[in-house]
XYZ file of C-alpha atoms in Angstrom:
694
model
C -4.069 4.236 91.102
C -0.754 3.712 89.274
C 0.101 4.975 85.826
C -0.646 1.629 84.163
C -4.197 1.455 85.565
C -4.867 5.000 84.396
C -3.482 4.204 80.969
C -5.572 1.036 80.755
C -8.773 2.921 81.590
C -7.821 5.526 79.008
C -7.208 2.748 76.472
C -10.649 1.228 77.101
C -12.200 4.651 76.528
C -10.289 5.007 73.278
C -11.545 1.613 72.123
C -15.125 2.735 72.777
C -14.589 6.028 70.922
C -12.914 4.190 68.038
C -15.882 1.838 67.682
C -18.245 4.833 67.545
C -16.044 6.454 64.931
C -16.008 3.190 62.993
C -19.803 3.040 62.969
C -19.941 6.657 61.825
C -17.548 5.823 59.012
C -19.787 2.960 57.907
C -22.663 5.432 57.645
C -20.666 7.628 55.321
C -19.767 10.378 57.747
C -16.074 10.242 57.011
C -14.632 12.917 54.751
C -11.781 12.919 52.345
C -11.598 9.157 51.988
C -9.982 9.338 48.585
C -6.987 11.279 49.838
C -3.812 9.235 50.127
C -2.125 9.108 53.499
C 1.411 10.379 53.574
C 2.582 9.175 56.960
C 5.703 7.234 56.268
C 8.573 8.490 58.352
C 11.946 9.513 57.031
C 12.479 6.962 54.301
C 14.020 6.838 50.857
C 14.192 10.182 49.127
C 12.485 12.080 51.916
C 9.115 12.490 50.180
C 6.170 11.949 52.469
C 3.239 12.961 50.296
C 0.393 10.603 49.543
C -0.868 9.208 46.308
C -4.461 10.369 46.616
C -6.618 12.427 44.285
C -5.860 16.004 43.279
C -7.695 18.299 45.706
C -7.922 21.045 43.105
C -10.446 19.092 41.042
C -14.168 19.731 41.381
C -16.013 16.492 42.201
C -19.540 17.918 42.516
C -21.987 18.892 39.789
C -25.010 21.177 40.287
C -27.964 21.101 37.913
C -30.525 23.839 37.226
C -32.761 22.589 40.065
C -29.928 23.117 42.547
C -29.605 19.358 43.028
C -26.088 18.251 43.771
C -24.752 15.053 42.220
C -21.479 13.603 43.505
C -19.013 12.223 41.012
C -18.456 8.481 41.341
C -15.374 7.564 43.364
C -13.598 4.676 41.667
C -11.357 4.220 44.724
C -14.276 3.540 47.060
C -13.392 -0.166 47.356
C -9.614 0.191 47.251
C -7.048 0.939 49.924
C -3.371 1.715 50.233
C -2.001 0.375 53.514
C 1.422 -0.537 54.809
C 3.292 -0.537 58.099
C 6.750 -0.170 59.612
C 8.440 -1.062 62.881
C 9.815 1.322 65.460
C 13.562 1.053 64.797
C 13.332 0.510 61.049
C 12.576 2.673 58.042
C 11.689 -0.336 55.884
C 8.089 -0.473 54.641
C 6.093 -3.742 54.835
C 2.849 -4.781 53.183
C 0.069 -6.795 54.864
C 0.733 -10.524 55.032
C -1.139 -12.465 52.332
C 0.309 -15.973 52.914
C -2.373 -18.528 53.808
C -0.478 -21.854 53.994
C 1.057 -21.288 57.445
C -1.376 -21.337 60.360
C 1.236 -20.065 62.824
C 1.488 -16.764 60.923
C -2.063 -15.938 61.964
C -0.991 -16.198 65.603
C 2.326 -15.018 66.926
C 3.637 -18.213 68.554
C 6.149 -19.883 66.174
C 5.776 -23.587 65.460
C 9.023 -24.571 67.216
C 7.560 -23.694 70.620
C 5.721 -26.409 72.548
C 3.552 -26.076 75.642
C 2.559 -28.309 78.552
C -0.198 -30.067 76.639
C -2.625 -27.155 76.315
C -2.213 -23.882 74.455
C -1.705 -20.996 76.878
C 0.447 -22.930 79.341
C 4.202 -22.498 79.824
C 6.327 -22.645 76.661
C 9.769 -23.910 75.763
C 11.408 -24.342 72.379
C 12.727 -27.245 70.319
C 15.508 -24.975 69.094
C 17.799 -22.655 70.980
C 16.368 -19.165 70.979
C 18.792 -16.557 69.725
C 19.739 -14.213 72.577
C 17.752 -11.008 72.650
C 19.826 -7.846 72.282
C 18.931 -7.102 75.882
C 21.340 -6.553 78.701
C 21.004 -4.926 82.097
C 17.677 -5.546 83.831
C 15.813 -8.741 82.916
C 12.821 -10.114 84.810
C 13.674 -13.778 84.246
C 10.195 -15.291 83.808
C 10.042 -16.011 80.090
C 7.722 -19.027 79.801
C 4.725 -16.869 78.763
C 6.543 -14.150 76.789
C 6.114 -15.741 73.299
C 2.328 -15.418 73.662
C 2.458 -11.680 74.345
C 2.802 -8.480 72.350
C 6.204 -6.803 72.373
C 7.449 -3.333 71.579
C 9.855 -4.675 68.942
C 6.989 -6.293 66.998
C 4.615 -3.327 67.242
C 3.423 -2.136 63.837
C 2.820 1.510 62.945
C 0.350 1.676 60.085
C -0.251 4.152 57.298
C -3.534 3.805 55.458
C -5.496 5.811 52.917
C -8.788 4.454 54.297
C -9.939 3.314 57.755
C -9.156 -0.396 57.981
C -10.466 -3.108 60.325
C -9.299 -6.683 60.757
C -11.140 -9.352 62.759
C -9.768 -12.749 63.820
C -11.957 -15.441 65.347
C -11.280 -19.079 66.141
C -13.219 -21.831 67.866
C -11.835 -25.241 68.773
C -12.550 -28.455 70.598
C -13.476 -28.291 74.297
C -14.892 -24.761 73.898
C -11.576 -23.194 72.916
C -12.093 -19.592 71.758
C -9.945 -16.824 70.317
C -11.136 -13.354 69.362
C -9.165 -10.369 68.152
C -9.544 -7.198 66.145
C -7.428 -4.386 64.733
C -8.682 -0.888 63.897
C -6.387 1.614 62.222
C -7.122 4.973 60.656
C -5.312 8.094 59.524
C -7.054 10.881 61.432
C -5.132 13.329 59.308
C -2.844 12.814 56.373
C 0.170 12.593 58.686
C -1.432 11.191 61.852
C -2.345 7.511 62.325
C -3.631 5.545 65.270
C -4.378 1.856 65.751
C -6.067 -0.271 68.413
C -5.563 -4.009 68.802
C -7.378 -6.366 71.136
C -6.912 -10.112 71.580
C -8.630 -12.542 73.911
C -7.797 -16.242 74.010
C -9.293 -18.942 76.211
C -8.124 -22.567 76.306
C -10.116 -24.792 78.738
C -8.053 -27.875 77.874
C -8.806 -31.607 77.873
C -7.564 -32.315 81.415
C -8.725 -30.658 84.640
C -6.922 -27.685 86.140
C -5.234 -26.985 82.818
C -7.301 -24.016 81.611
C -5.509 -20.874 80.429
C -6.450 -17.494 79.016
C -4.762 -14.363 77.721
C -5.791 -10.752 77.209
C -3.824 -8.252 75.125
C -4.508 -4.596 74.380
C -2.237 -2.393 72.282
C -2.750 1.242 71.268
C -0.364 3.097 68.929
C -0.044 6.607 67.541
C 2.277 7.895 64.831
C 2.456 11.545 63.897
C 4.587 13.376 61.314
C 4.437 17.144 60.936
C 3.591 18.705 57.593
C 7.110 20.100 57.370
C 8.535 16.576 57.881
C 10.686 17.850 60.755
C 8.906 16.496 63.824
C 7.871 12.860 64.292
C 6.218 11.128 67.247
C 5.590 7.493 68.249
C 3.462 6.349 71.183
C 2.643 2.824 72.366
C 0.482 1.655 75.279
C 0.557 -2.106 75.681
C -1.088 -4.380 78.253
C -0.481 -8.142 78.418
C -1.955 -10.650 80.829
C -1.558 -14.435 80.788
C -3.122 -16.771 83.329
C -2.675 -20.539 83.400
C -3.761 -23.236 85.812
C -1.258 -25.984 86.495
C -2.172 -29.521 87.488
C 1.439 -30.597 88.045
C 1.056 -33.330 85.456
C -0.603 -36.725 85.619
C -0.264 -38.951 88.659
C 0.796 -41.644 86.218
C 0.917 -41.888 82.442
C -1.109 -45.100 82.637
C -4.278 -43.206 83.579
C -4.536 -41.966 79.980
C -4.984 -45.471 78.611
C -7.521 -46.353 81.286
C -9.754 -43.443 80.244
C -11.503 -42.877 76.938
C -11.394 -39.782 74.796
C -14.716 -38.643 76.261
C -13.638 -38.518 79.914
C -10.029 -37.342 79.920
C -11.182 -34.450 82.085
C -11.587 -36.867 84.958
C -8.121 -38.464 84.980
C -6.093 -38.119 88.160
C -3.617 -35.213 88.271
C -1.161 -34.117 90.923
C -2.854 -30.793 91.681
C -6.487 -29.784 91.483
C -9.680 -30.912 93.122
C -11.144 -34.250 92.069
C -14.671 -32.905 92.678
C -14.884 -29.250 91.646
C -13.810 -28.510 88.120
C -15.417 -27.144 84.991
C -14.933 -25.654 81.563
C -16.038 -22.118 80.803
C -15.237 -20.574 77.398
C -15.172 -17.019 78.725
C -13.553 -17.138 82.175
C -10.703 -19.040 83.740
C -10.681 -19.464 87.505
C -7.181 -20.024 88.815
C -7.119 -22.744 91.450
C -3.406 -23.467 91.330
C -1.364 -21.678 88.711
C 0.427 -18.539 87.562
C -0.593 -15.051 86.489
C 1.906 -13.119 84.393
C 1.581 -9.468 83.342
C 3.831 -7.321 81.179
C 2.731 -3.735 80.532
C 4.554 -1.044 78.564
C 4.175 2.691 77.971
C 6.538 4.093 75.355
C 6.918 7.602 73.968
C 9.501 8.653 71.360
C 9.795 11.904 69.439
C 12.466 13.667 67.410
C 13.080 16.922 65.604
C 15.167 17.213 62.428
C 17.366 20.030 61.161
C 18.193 20.121 57.474
C 17.349 21.552 54.096
C 13.931 22.172 52.540
C 13.284 21.611 48.874
C 10.397 21.012 46.498
C 9.597 19.080 43.374
C 7.168 20.567 40.874
C 5.614 18.737 37.958
C 2.794 19.712 35.605
C 0.027 18.906 38.087
C 1.742 18.157 41.397
C 3.744 20.201 43.877
C 5.659 18.064 46.373
C 7.500 19.355 49.437
C 10.762 17.589 50.248
C 12.915 17.792 53.358
C 16.486 16.488 53.664
C 17.492 15.930 57.310
C 21.098 16.511 58.344
C 20.890 16.412 62.141
C 18.307 14.929 64.537
C 17.603 15.219 68.271
C 15.573 12.293 69.649
C 14.162 11.682 73.103
C 12.317 8.637 74.400
C 10.680 7.528 77.639
C 9.785 3.929 78.454
C 7.932 2.609 81.505
C 7.617 -1.154 81.879
C 5.959 -3.290 84.517
C 6.384 -7.038 85.103
C 4.294 -9.045 87.547
C 4.380 -12.760 88.278
C 2.475 -14.431 91.071
C 1.640 -17.987 92.048
C -1.999 -18.535 93.019
C -2.987 -21.339 95.383
C -6.657 -21.273 96.288
C -6.241 -24.395 98.424
C -3.847 -22.578 100.768
C -2.536 -24.648 103.644
C -4.802 -27.610 102.999
C -2.929 -30.640 104.427
C -3.503 -32.779 101.344
C -2.088 -30.044 99.084
C 0.971 -29.575 101.290
C 1.556 -33.332 101.183
C 1.444 -33.227 97.365
C 3.939 -30.348 97.247
C 6.345 -32.396 99.342
C 5.702 -35.651 97.486
C 5.935 -34.439 93.903
C 8.026 -31.261 94.031
C 10.116 -31.495 97.183
C 8.961 -28.341 98.969
C 7.163 -27.985 102.303
C 4.862 -25.355 103.738
C 7.784 -23.662 105.500
C 9.630 -22.905 102.255
C 6.526 -22.271 100.144
C 5.343 -18.731 100.699
C 1.576 -18.097 100.458
C 0.902 -16.752 96.967
C 4.440 -15.396 96.276
C 4.555 -12.350 93.991
C 7.283 -10.491 92.111
C 6.419 -7.022 90.815
C 9.030 -4.754 89.209
C 8.888 -1.474 87.313
C 11.482 0.010 85.034
C 11.768 3.706 84.104
C 14.076 4.620 81.219
C 14.734 7.968 79.600
C 17.125 8.198 76.635
C 18.532 11.041 74.524
C 20.010 10.403 71.052
C 21.758 12.505 68.423
C 21.676 11.483 64.745
C 23.869 12.573 61.848
C 22.839 11.972 58.213
C 25.928 12.185 55.952
C 23.990 11.682 52.698
C 20.959 13.907 52.304
C 19.498 11.643 49.603
C 19.544 8.557 51.842
C 17.952 8.819 55.294
C 18.608 5.089 55.812
C 22.259 5.989 56.357
C 22.963 7.594 59.718
C 25.184 7.657 62.800
C 23.484 7.541 66.197
C 25.000 8.414 69.601
C 23.008 8.420 72.815
C 22.861 7.999 76.579
C 20.184 6.774 78.966
C 19.236 6.684 82.638
C 17.397 3.652 84.014
C 15.674 2.940 87.342
C 14.549 -0.601 88.268
C 12.400 -0.792 91.386
C 10.695 -3.692 93.168
C 7.085 -2.770 93.997
C 6.738 -5.784 96.302
C 9.552 -6.010 98.891
C 11.988 -8.907 98.496
C 11.915 -10.685 101.873
C 10.712 -7.418 103.507
C 13.591 -5.493 101.877
C 12.984 -2.836 99.222
C 15.146 -2.953 96.111
C 15.877 -0.215 93.586
C 18.703 -0.070 91.041
C 19.943 3.063 89.240
C 21.940 2.704 86.030
C 23.514 4.938 83.408
C 24.414 3.643 79.943
C 25.605 4.852 76.545
C 24.468 3.567 73.180
C 25.397 4.037 69.549
C 24.802 2.676 66.069
C 25.754 3.097 62.439
C 23.193 2.084 59.796
C 23.726 2.230 56.044
C 21.118 0.815 53.702
C 22.217 1.960 50.260
C 19.739 3.625 47.918
C 20.024 0.810 45.368
C 19.149 -1.638 48.200
C 22.161 -3.840 47.402
C 24.099 -3.267 50.635
C 22.860 -3.161 54.226
C 25.332 -2.441 57.044
C 24.330 -2.489 60.698
C 26.515 -1.874 63.754
C 25.085 -1.078 67.176
C 25.953 -1.447 70.825
C 25.004 -0.558 74.400
C 27.347 -0.291 77.396
C 26.384 0.236 81.075
C 28.782 2.637 82.802
C 27.336 3.143 86.291
C 24.981 1.156 88.521
C 24.137 -2.425 89.383
C 24.702 -3.498 85.780
C 27.981 -1.610 85.233
C 30.087 -3.547 82.741
C 27.114 -5.143 80.980
C 27.171 -4.623 77.230
C 25.749 -5.852 73.964
C 27.254 -5.430 70.496
C 25.828 -6.447 67.131
C 27.311 -6.053 63.658
C 26.029 -7.379 60.339
C 26.494 -6.857 56.621
C 24.232 -8.108 53.826
C 24.487 -7.997 50.052
C 22.054 -8.696 47.244
C 23.834 -10.584 44.460
C 23.200 -11.121 40.772
C 20.292 -8.783 40.116
C 18.848 -9.342 43.614
C 18.342 -13.080 43.070
C 20.556 -14.011 46.023
C 20.842 -12.521 49.495
C 23.932 -13.079 51.658
C 24.157 -11.854 55.260
C 26.997 -12.180 57.790
C 26.858 -11.051 61.402
C 27.973 -11.433 64.998
C 26.472 -10.698 68.420
C 28.241 -10.428 71.788
C 26.276 -10.145 75.037
C 27.739 -9.751 78.516
C 25.129 -9.482 81.267
C 24.232 -10.112 84.890
C 21.814 -12.814 85.894
C 18.110 -11.947 85.679
C 16.057 -10.987 88.721
C 15.032 -14.585 89.449
C 18.487 -16.064 88.867
C 20.173 -13.358 90.959
C 18.060 -14.233 94.014
C 16.095 -10.944 94.016
C 12.805 -12.826 93.983
C 10.057 -13.869 96.384
C 9.986 -17.345 94.827
C 12.015 -19.890 96.746
C 15.394 -20.827 95.281
C 18.871 -21.666 96.520
C 21.845 -20.175 94.708
C 25.138 -21.945 94.019
C 26.091 -19.536 91.246
C 28.967 -17.103 91.337
C 28.543 -13.365 91.028
C 30.075 -13.189 87.560
C 28.415 -12.205 84.308
C 27.104 -14.486 81.590
C 28.700 -14.102 78.175
C 27.143 -15.299 74.900
C 28.765 -14.874 71.502
C 26.942 -15.686 68.282
C 28.283 -15.724 64.724
C 25.811 -16.319 61.912
C 25.471 -16.560 58.160
C 22.276 -16.410 56.112
C 22.048 -17.205 52.412
C 18.757 -17.300 50.530
C 17.540 -17.087 46.979
C 14.176 -16.384 45.445
C 15.189 -18.079 42.203
C 14.938 -21.647 43.540
C 13.094 -20.880 46.816
C 15.552 -22.012 49.438
C 17.220 -20.571 52.528
C 20.273 -21.717 54.474
C 21.164 -20.373 57.909
C 24.108 -21.237 60.136
C 24.697 -20.193 63.766
C 27.681 -20.794 66.010
C 27.358 -19.960 69.735
C 29.973 -19.697 72.475
C 28.696 -19.764 76.072
C 30.692 -18.751 79.123
C 29.429 -18.805 82.724
C 26.016 -20.048 81.554
C 23.223 -19.542 84.151
C 20.644 -22.303 84.603
C 18.539 -24.201 87.162
C 20.513 -27.249 88.250
C 17.333 -28.743 89.695
C 13.930 -27.389 90.662
C 15.228 -24.912 93.249
C 19.006 -24.670 92.781
C 20.410 -21.791 90.717
C 23.812 -22.553 89.280
C 26.191 -21.588 86.512
C 28.307 -23.713 84.206
C 31.818 -22.278 84.568
C 33.313 -23.929 81.487
C 33.074 -22.666 77.930
C 30.885 -24.719 75.604
C 29.586 -24.343 72.051
C 26.435 -24.875 70.053
C 26.120 -25.371 66.297
C 22.715 -24.744 64.714
C 22.083 -25.162 60.981
C 18.714 -24.482 59.380
C 17.567 -25.308 55.874
C 14.274 -24.233 54.278
C 13.249 -25.224 50.777
C 10.047 -25.038 48.768
C 9.701 -27.792 46.148
C 7.215 -27.317 43.305
C 6.427 -30.982 42.675
C 3.723 -30.145 40.149
C 1.882 -27.024 39.136
C -0.344 -27.190 42.235
C 1.463 -29.667 44.535
C 3.980 -27.956 46.849
C 6.370 -29.388 49.423
C 7.666 -27.094 52.177
C 10.736 -28.518 53.887
C 12.067 -26.991 57.129
C 14.970 -28.820 58.742
C 17.026 -27.915 61.827
C 20.276 -29.522 62.973
C 21.611 -28.743 66.476
C 24.720 -30.045 68.210
C 25.958 -29.044 71.677
C 29.743 -29.426 71.978
C 30.854 -30.258 75.502
C 29.132 -31.818 78.497
C 26.911 -28.793 79.063
C 23.536 -28.438 80.848
C 21.839 -27.495 77.576
C 19.910 -30.312 75.890
C 18.311 -29.929 72.463
C 17.036 -32.353 69.814
C 19.693 -33.253 67.264
C 17.148 -32.919 64.435
C 13.940 -30.931 64.382
C 11.760 -30.583 61.308
C 8.438 -29.379 59.984
C 7.187 -30.751 56.681
C 4.156 -29.500 54.776
C 2.666 -31.059 51.647
C -0.069 -28.929 50.136
C -2.221 -28.529 47.052
C -2.245 -24.809 46.267
C -3.719 -22.660 43.571
C -6.678 -20.553 42.496
C -10.242 -21.472 41.618
C -12.084 -19.083 39.305
C -9.370 -16.452 39.907
C -10.871 -15.179 43.187
C -10.619 -18.217 45.481
C -7.109 -19.060 46.669
C -6.709 -22.408 48.429
C -4.079 -24.390 50.313
C -5.030 -27.933 51.375
C -2.586 -30.420 52.799
C -0.772 -32.174 55.634
C 1.661 -30.810 58.204
C 4.098 -32.904 60.219
C 6.324 -31.780 63.116
C 8.977 -34.056 64.584
C 11.963 -33.808 66.937
C 14.452 -36.550 67.726
C 14.496 -37.777 71.372
C 16.222 -35.479 73.863
C 16.259 -34.634 77.580
C 13.557 -32.011 77.754
C 13.751 -29.534 80.634
C 11.579 -30.367 83.644
C 8.842 -27.910 84.576
C 8.261 -26.779 88.160
C 4.720 -25.444 88.689
C 5.723 -23.884 92.022
C 8.065 -21.230 90.598
C 7.054 -21.377 86.900
C 10.547 -22.261 85.659
C 12.157 -24.994 83.579
C 15.169 -26.801 85.024
C 17.844 -29.192 83.815
C 17.257 -32.953 84.092
C 18.933 -35.981 82.506
C 16.631 -38.877 83.484
C 13.664 -38.455 81.116
C 13.835 -38.324 77.331
C 11.015 -36.862 75.295
C 10.361 -39.272 72.419
C 7.207 -38.916 70.344
C 5.651 -39.878 67.074
C 5.449 -37.005 64.568
C 2.542 -34.652 65.174
C 0.410 -34.749 62.013
C -2.205 -32.123 61.159
C -4.562 -31.773 58.198
C -5.491 -28.256 57.096
C -7.807 -26.481 54.658
C -7.072 -22.783 54.141
C -9.124 -20.593 51.791
C -8.803 -16.928 50.838
C -11.199 -14.639 48.964
C -9.801 -11.118 48.667
C -9.302 -9.995 52.295
C -11.171 -12.915 53.891
C -9.139 -15.941 55.059
C -10.767 -19.096 56.462
C -8.937 -22.041 57.988
C -10.006 -25.489 59.169
C -7.543 -27.767 60.973
C -7.691 -31.352 62.177
C -4.790 -31.627 64.601
C -3.063 -34.648 66.142
C -4.646 -37.114 63.727
C -1.724 -39.368 64.652
C -3.439 -39.995 68.017
C -5.807 -42.487 66.342
C -4.714 -46.133 66.623
C -5.558 -47.867 63.344
C -5.037 -51.292 64.953
C -7.756 -50.614 67.554
C -10.670 -49.379 65.467
C -9.223 -45.847 65.326
C -9.436 -45.313 69.075
C -7.453 -42.418 70.540
C -4.547 -44.369 72.023
C -1.389 -42.790 70.570
C -0.818 -40.020 73.079
C 2.173 -37.744 72.671
C 3.823 -35.912 75.557
C 5.144 -32.374 75.805
C 6.951 -32.975 79.088
C 7.126 -35.738 81.669
C 3.556 -36.376 82.886
C 2.193 -33.624 80.596
C 0.347 -35.177 77.614
C -0.495 -33.202 74.496
C -4.145 -32.548 73.730
C -5.400 -35.457 71.596
C -7.309 -35.073 68.335
C -8.605 -31.503 67.969
C -10.622 -29.529 65.436
C -10.014 -25.808 64.972
C -12.014 -23.492 62.737
C -11.617 -19.781 62.282
C -11.226 -16.816 59.982
C -9.386 -13.541 59.505
C -11.335 -10.791 57.752
C -9.968 -7.418 56.779
C -12.351 -4.825 55.423
C -12.476 -1.156 54.489
C -14.752 0.964 56.656
């Protein structure tokens, strides 16, 4: 049993214990609920004490009959809760925006799938390069669905807090998730998150599901010297793939009630079904990404205290920090074919995707693990500002294939150095950020990433201006380097890919608009020339991306949210993007009787025609093509979102543009996400998010 299986069993046990503790809390067994939680990390002035009640006060009264009466707690229905991210000292409050459905779920609106949620994703806009160099797995089509370490939240709460998310949709679509977080002690918080999503789909052999579990711990010592972070994260995504329709004409020959019977390239014409709780993979992909992360540090500095009339606060000013972290990651991708060497299936592989049974391995699998240990030293030049520091560190990394590549074992050892300088001034007007990583020894020697940015709040914090640049030099990923069990031919050189990005961001809260500009330079760009040919574009080419967001207050309650993207690729490059991409929302927003907040309106998403990348269900990758242009009508959705305190309800009618008004409102206007992959027609989704104090 490997370390991830043991950790997963341990996580399931923790979930069970947490639910028991939650029930006990509901029965009033919890103690000290009115005490504020002081777990906040080294931020601001260095004070980590809570804002709870004074423990010196006597809250109980005893009468002559020895009957004890407890003083009423006016904070019984209130809570103080916030969170932070791993590499940031900035504090965030819980999201209260209700007019954007995508904020409830982590997939941004500019991603589009293969017709059914849960299937492979690509984006209408170029995704900014991750600050990741060295080892990369190379299968990214499911990553936007999954939890990541960078987006993991570490909570701090004065009361145990629970959040439940549930959604049901057409064709038995279901989503269920919950979050439980609690401060066990004043300086010790844990949280457990669980998400399950199941999408049966409208067309056969299209079903997909996802399971996500995340457990976090954050501990800060009473002396404010020692701090610990721990994350255990398990992601699994499974998606059937029908290879697309045999022909687009079959959609118009079928009615809305029997789309599940239309002819597809893969999948049995006899055995198929829809189950809201399980997804049986006939032909498709299973992707897993698991992470165990442990970070702790110890600070050296000066102790101090602040005494007022009724409060004594301990303060610690760090001057020097020693930090150590360990990260273990596992990636697994395998292609499942329950039909095996069936002659009809082999004939379809050859007919539609140009691969025979000799080249197609039975259920190919890639499984890699990465072990990283890193040591960092921090210097704090200003004792009153712990958001200003200099960081120097070094790390050792091992990347090992757990499934041999063509009967050959592979393991890579690397040594790298890293450093950063962060300065967020105490008045919050300036924010400087410079960081970089360079690989010295190993397979990825010479790989590096560098990022520098500076931001300034202008005119009494009404305007925010940010300038920055990113440079990434890296080897090809595992798939693109040929270290994979999935069939591919390589015509690429052995050089490194270089991406340079310069960006500017200007936004203002005064008139509610935001302008962002990005300029990219690509050199030796890696891509799939066709379904199975890995290549690189040796010439330098550029990409310009401008983004404009503006909120218009048309009337007191009528709001118009305008999001517009302009993209232009300079040079005859194998990167195709829509010239214009936009999302428009028109909503009636306000409050009814002070407690009920509402947002009711229309949402439209549209991209100009472009050569969308072709999807290959055999290896789960997108490849370049220049023969098919994706051209659709705007996707139009109607939404009703309501919020009462911590309860949010949403009702959506999606793809209402699929009704043909000239044909008695029949579903005839089908939109496509890729060639032979139609989007789900008219759908209804209903759900809620409920946060409550235990």
